Amino acid sequence: MSVLWKNMTNFSFLPKYLSYFKNGTICTLVIAVLSVFAAVLPALMLALMRLSKNKVLKNLSGAYIALFRSTPVLVQLYIVYFGPFAVINLPSYKLFGFIDVSMLIPGIVALALNSSAYVAEIIRGGILAVDQGQTEAARSLGLTQAQTMRYVVLPQAVKNIIPTLANELVTMVKESSVIGYLGCQDLMWGTRTTVGATFIPLAPYIFAAAIYFAINYPAGKAIECLERRMRRGDVR
Amino acid sequence: MATSGNLIEVRHVTKRFGKNKNIVALNDCSLSIKKGEVVVIVGPSGSGKSTMLRTLNLLEIPTEGEVVFEGVNIADKNVDINKHRQKMGMVFQHFNLFPHMTVMQNLTLAPVKVKGMDEKAAEEMGLRLLDKVGLKDRASAYPIQLSGGQKQRIAIVRALCMEPDVMLFDEPTSALDPEMVGEVLEVMRDLAKEGMTMVVVTHEMGFAREVGSRVIFMDAGKILEDKAPSDFFSNPENPRLKEFLSKVL
Ligand SMILES: Nc1ncnc2c1ncn2[C@@H]1O[C@H](COP(=O)(O)OP(=O)(O)OP(=O)(O)O)[C@@H](O)[C@H]1O
Ligand SMILES: [Mg+2]
């Protein structure tokens, strides 16, 4: 018992390795935010395809969503990295001086492809939640289907989408830890490296968990608050 | 077939719903509406009144039959329905105002985006029509800030801003508190006086009698009676209509 306690609280690595955690946290946040942002447009396209009457578009989008939701993100990451990015030459530029772009970009692409499958469903749900009467009113005025989507349905769907999208961001902060497998220096990579270098087996992970928690818990609470506020202002 | 003098002609329209097309909402209905007429449709719940009205602007696509509007069969798949819908205003039971837009934005959206009207001109027209229904001062309000009666008057103005040739009303007063029914009916009455062609689904028998040029009784997807209001109410022939009138009058 006392060994466990000792392992848990041995933070002697901190003075020397704190920068790994600091840079790792920045890297993780950059990846999470960019991945989710990059996912929004493809996801919107997937959602609209999924909702269209055209069977080909509908099934294409359905297949994409099914594929990316039914396979592990780590597998997708490797396929993207060793597939397309084996032939694409990326510059070896270091963002903020420590995030290697040649690993960051494949990582973001893979995570965004994965996330777009989930975000597509979020957007589709948000669109379907808009009262059918809104579409009917717009179409009865002579607006085309596309104009109805753009001016009437989507602006209202955004209200339903934003909170869920923010939740996807929280998920991504956690899920993005797979990117360390490419050697990208995110928070989990920094943690593993610290463990390997110091032979302190537990405390670095505890410290990393604390950082993830400190980011995601308040973020989740803020989203709940936002959700409540948005729902309050929602009447036909 | 073009110039029969009718603005709208519904020819043998049947509408079926459901996976197996086994719900018959309209059963071989035919109906013609002349310019300037106010046609009131009444009937029990589920008789197909809404479906009939929504077929007129193709919100429901007929399973069989034709809907001829200004000489064009708009039920034809090759017709640009958006072009014809501009000429047919529609007012819904639940108003369906756009909640993320101000009253003025609700009014100008279609004239600007669909007709390509100048924004300023659209706003001027909006203000003029708002003034007519006594709501000029609410132009910058959001729908949530309005009463039901105000919302419905705005919805009517929104449709009028497209300068339609016909106005379709689906139970425009059914979702209103009783004290607000009058203000909406008054707007509709004024519209009728100005010669607007109107098709109105309603339970307001007083309105049907006073404003209607014809009253149509529907039951189980069929048009059973189609007469001038005086005849309709004093000499009902169909036994189903007699029964219906005995309940609502
Ligand atoms: N989208 C739909 N899918 C399936 N059935 C429908 C649909 N719309 C209408 N129906 C059915 O068609 C029939 C006619 O409906 P409709 O709404 O036209 O009646 P209504 O006369 O307007 O009734 P109410 O007075 O209750 O509004 C009903 O049996 C209804 O259940
Ligand atoms: Mg109805």
PDB file of C-alpha atoms in Angstrom, chain A residues 131-145 147-148 150-156 159 232-236, chain B residues 54 57 59 81-82 85-86 88-90 92 94-101 106 109-110 113-114 143-144 151 158-159 162:
ATOM      1  CA  ASP A 131     -39.697  21.859 -37.258  1.00  0.00           C
ATOM      2  CA  GLN A 132     -40.927  20.566 -40.624  1.00  0.00           C
ATOM      3  CA  GLY A 133     -43.290  23.550 -40.750  1.00  0.00           C
ATOM      4  CA  GLN A 134     -40.287  25.826 -41.269  1.00  0.00           C
ATOM      5  CA  THR A 135     -39.387  24.040 -44.473  1.00  0.00           C
ATOM      6  CA  GLU A 136     -42.986  24.066 -45.633  1.00  0.00           C
ATOM      7  CA  ALA A 137     -43.325  27.779 -44.989  1.00  0.00           C
ATOM      8  CA  ALA A 138     -40.117  28.523 -46.885  1.00  0.00           C
ATOM      9  CA  ARG A 139     -40.999  26.279 -49.824  1.00  0.00           C
ATOM     10  CA  SER A 140     -44.502  27.731 -50.004  1.00  0.00           C
ATOM     11  CA  LEU A 141     -42.904  31.157 -50.496  1.00  0.00           C
ATOM     12  CA  GLY A 142     -41.063  29.825 -53.541  1.00  0.00           C
ATOM     13  CA  LEU A 143     -37.639  29.291 -51.978  1.00  0.00           C
ATOM     14  CA  THR A 144     -35.732  26.403 -53.515  1.00  0.00           C
ATOM     15  CA  GLN A 145     -34.658  23.466 -51.426  1.00  0.00           C
ATOM     16  CA  GLN A 147     -32.281  28.344 -50.246  1.00  0.00           C
ATOM     17  CA  THR A 148     -34.547  26.826 -47.607  1.00  0.00           C
ATOM     18  CA  ARG A 150     -29.311  27.909 -46.224  1.00  0.00           C
ATOM     19  CA  TYR A 151     -31.569  30.698 -44.951  1.00  0.00           C
ATOM     20  CA  VAL A 152     -34.143  28.892 -42.835  1.00  0.00           C
ATOM     21  CA  VAL A 153     -33.129  25.412 -41.669  1.00  0.00           C
ATOM     22  CA  LEU A 154     -29.364  25.598 -41.101  1.00  0.00           C
ATOM     23  CA  PRO A 155     -29.403  28.828 -39.050  1.00  0.00           C
ATOM     24  CA  GLN A 156     -31.866  27.139 -36.702  1.00  0.00           C
ATOM     25  CA  LYS A 159     -28.505  26.064 -32.260  1.00  0.00           C
ATOM     26  CA  ARG A 232     -34.399  28.528 -23.246  1.00  0.00           C
ATOM     27  CA  GLY A 233     -34.516  30.902 -26.206  1.00  0.00           C
ATOM     28  CA  ASP A 234     -36.114  28.302 -28.447  1.00  0.00           C
ATOM     29  CA  VAL A 235     -39.750  28.818 -29.347  1.00  0.00           C
ATOM     30  CA  ARG A 236     -41.405  28.845 -32.738  1.00  0.00           C
TER      31      ARG A 236
ATOM     32  CA  ARG B  54     -51.513  21.403 -49.701  1.00  0.00           C
ATOM     33  CA  ASN B  57     -49.305  24.313 -54.128  1.00  0.00           C
ATOM     34  CA  LEU B  59     -46.651  20.594 -50.790  1.00  0.00           C
ATOM     35  CA  ILE B  81     -42.711  24.359 -58.976  1.00  0.00           C
ATOM     36  CA  ASN B  82     -40.803  27.144 -57.218  1.00  0.00           C
ATOM     37  CA  ARG B  85     -45.392  28.710 -55.619  1.00  0.00           C
ATOM     38  CA  GLN B  86     -44.339  32.357 -55.676  1.00  0.00           C
ATOM     39  CA  MET B  88     -49.553  31.083 -54.205  1.00  0.00           C
ATOM     40  CA  GLY B  89     -49.320  32.360 -50.651  1.00  0.00           C
ATOM     41  CA  MET B  90     -49.887  29.942 -47.812  1.00  0.00           C
ATOM     42  CA  PHE B  92     -50.465  27.715 -41.644  1.00  0.00           C
ATOM     43  CA  HIS B  94     -49.040  27.194 -36.434  1.00  0.00           C
ATOM     44  CA  PHE B  95     -47.854  30.363 -38.232  1.00  0.00           C
ATOM     45  CA  ASN B  96     -44.418  28.922 -39.036  1.00  0.00           C
ATOM     46  CA  LEU B  97     -42.699  32.276 -38.805  1.00  0.00           C
ATOM     47  CA  PHE B  98     -38.911  32.011 -38.963  1.00  0.00           C
ATOM     48  CA  PRO B  99     -37.912  32.418 -35.300  1.00  0.00           C
ATOM     49  CA  HIS B 100     -34.304  33.435 -35.999  1.00  0.00           C
ATOM     50  CA  MET B 101     -35.387  36.432 -38.060  1.00  0.00           C
ATOM     51  CA  ASN B 106     -39.418  37.280 -42.323  1.00  0.00           C
ATOM     52  CA  LEU B 109     -36.566  37.000 -47.313  1.00  0.00           C
ATOM     53  CA  ALA B 110     -38.596  35.604 -50.194  1.00  0.00           C
ATOM     54  CA  LYS B 113     -33.956  35.897 -52.479  1.00  0.00           C
ATOM     55  CA  VAL B 114     -36.624  34.477 -54.770  1.00  0.00           C
ATOM     56  CA  PRO B 143     -41.648  36.220 -33.492  1.00  0.00           C
ATOM     57  CA  ILE B 144     -41.203  35.039 -29.892  1.00  0.00           C
ATOM     58  CA  LYS B 151     -47.903  36.152 -35.445  1.00  0.00           C
ATOM     59  CA  ARG B 158     -45.288  37.512 -45.283  1.00  0.00           C
ATOM     60  CA  ALA B 159     -47.274  35.621 -47.909  1.00  0.00           C
ATOM     61  CA  MET B 162     -44.782  37.857 -52.701  1.00  0.00           C
TER      62      MET B 162
END
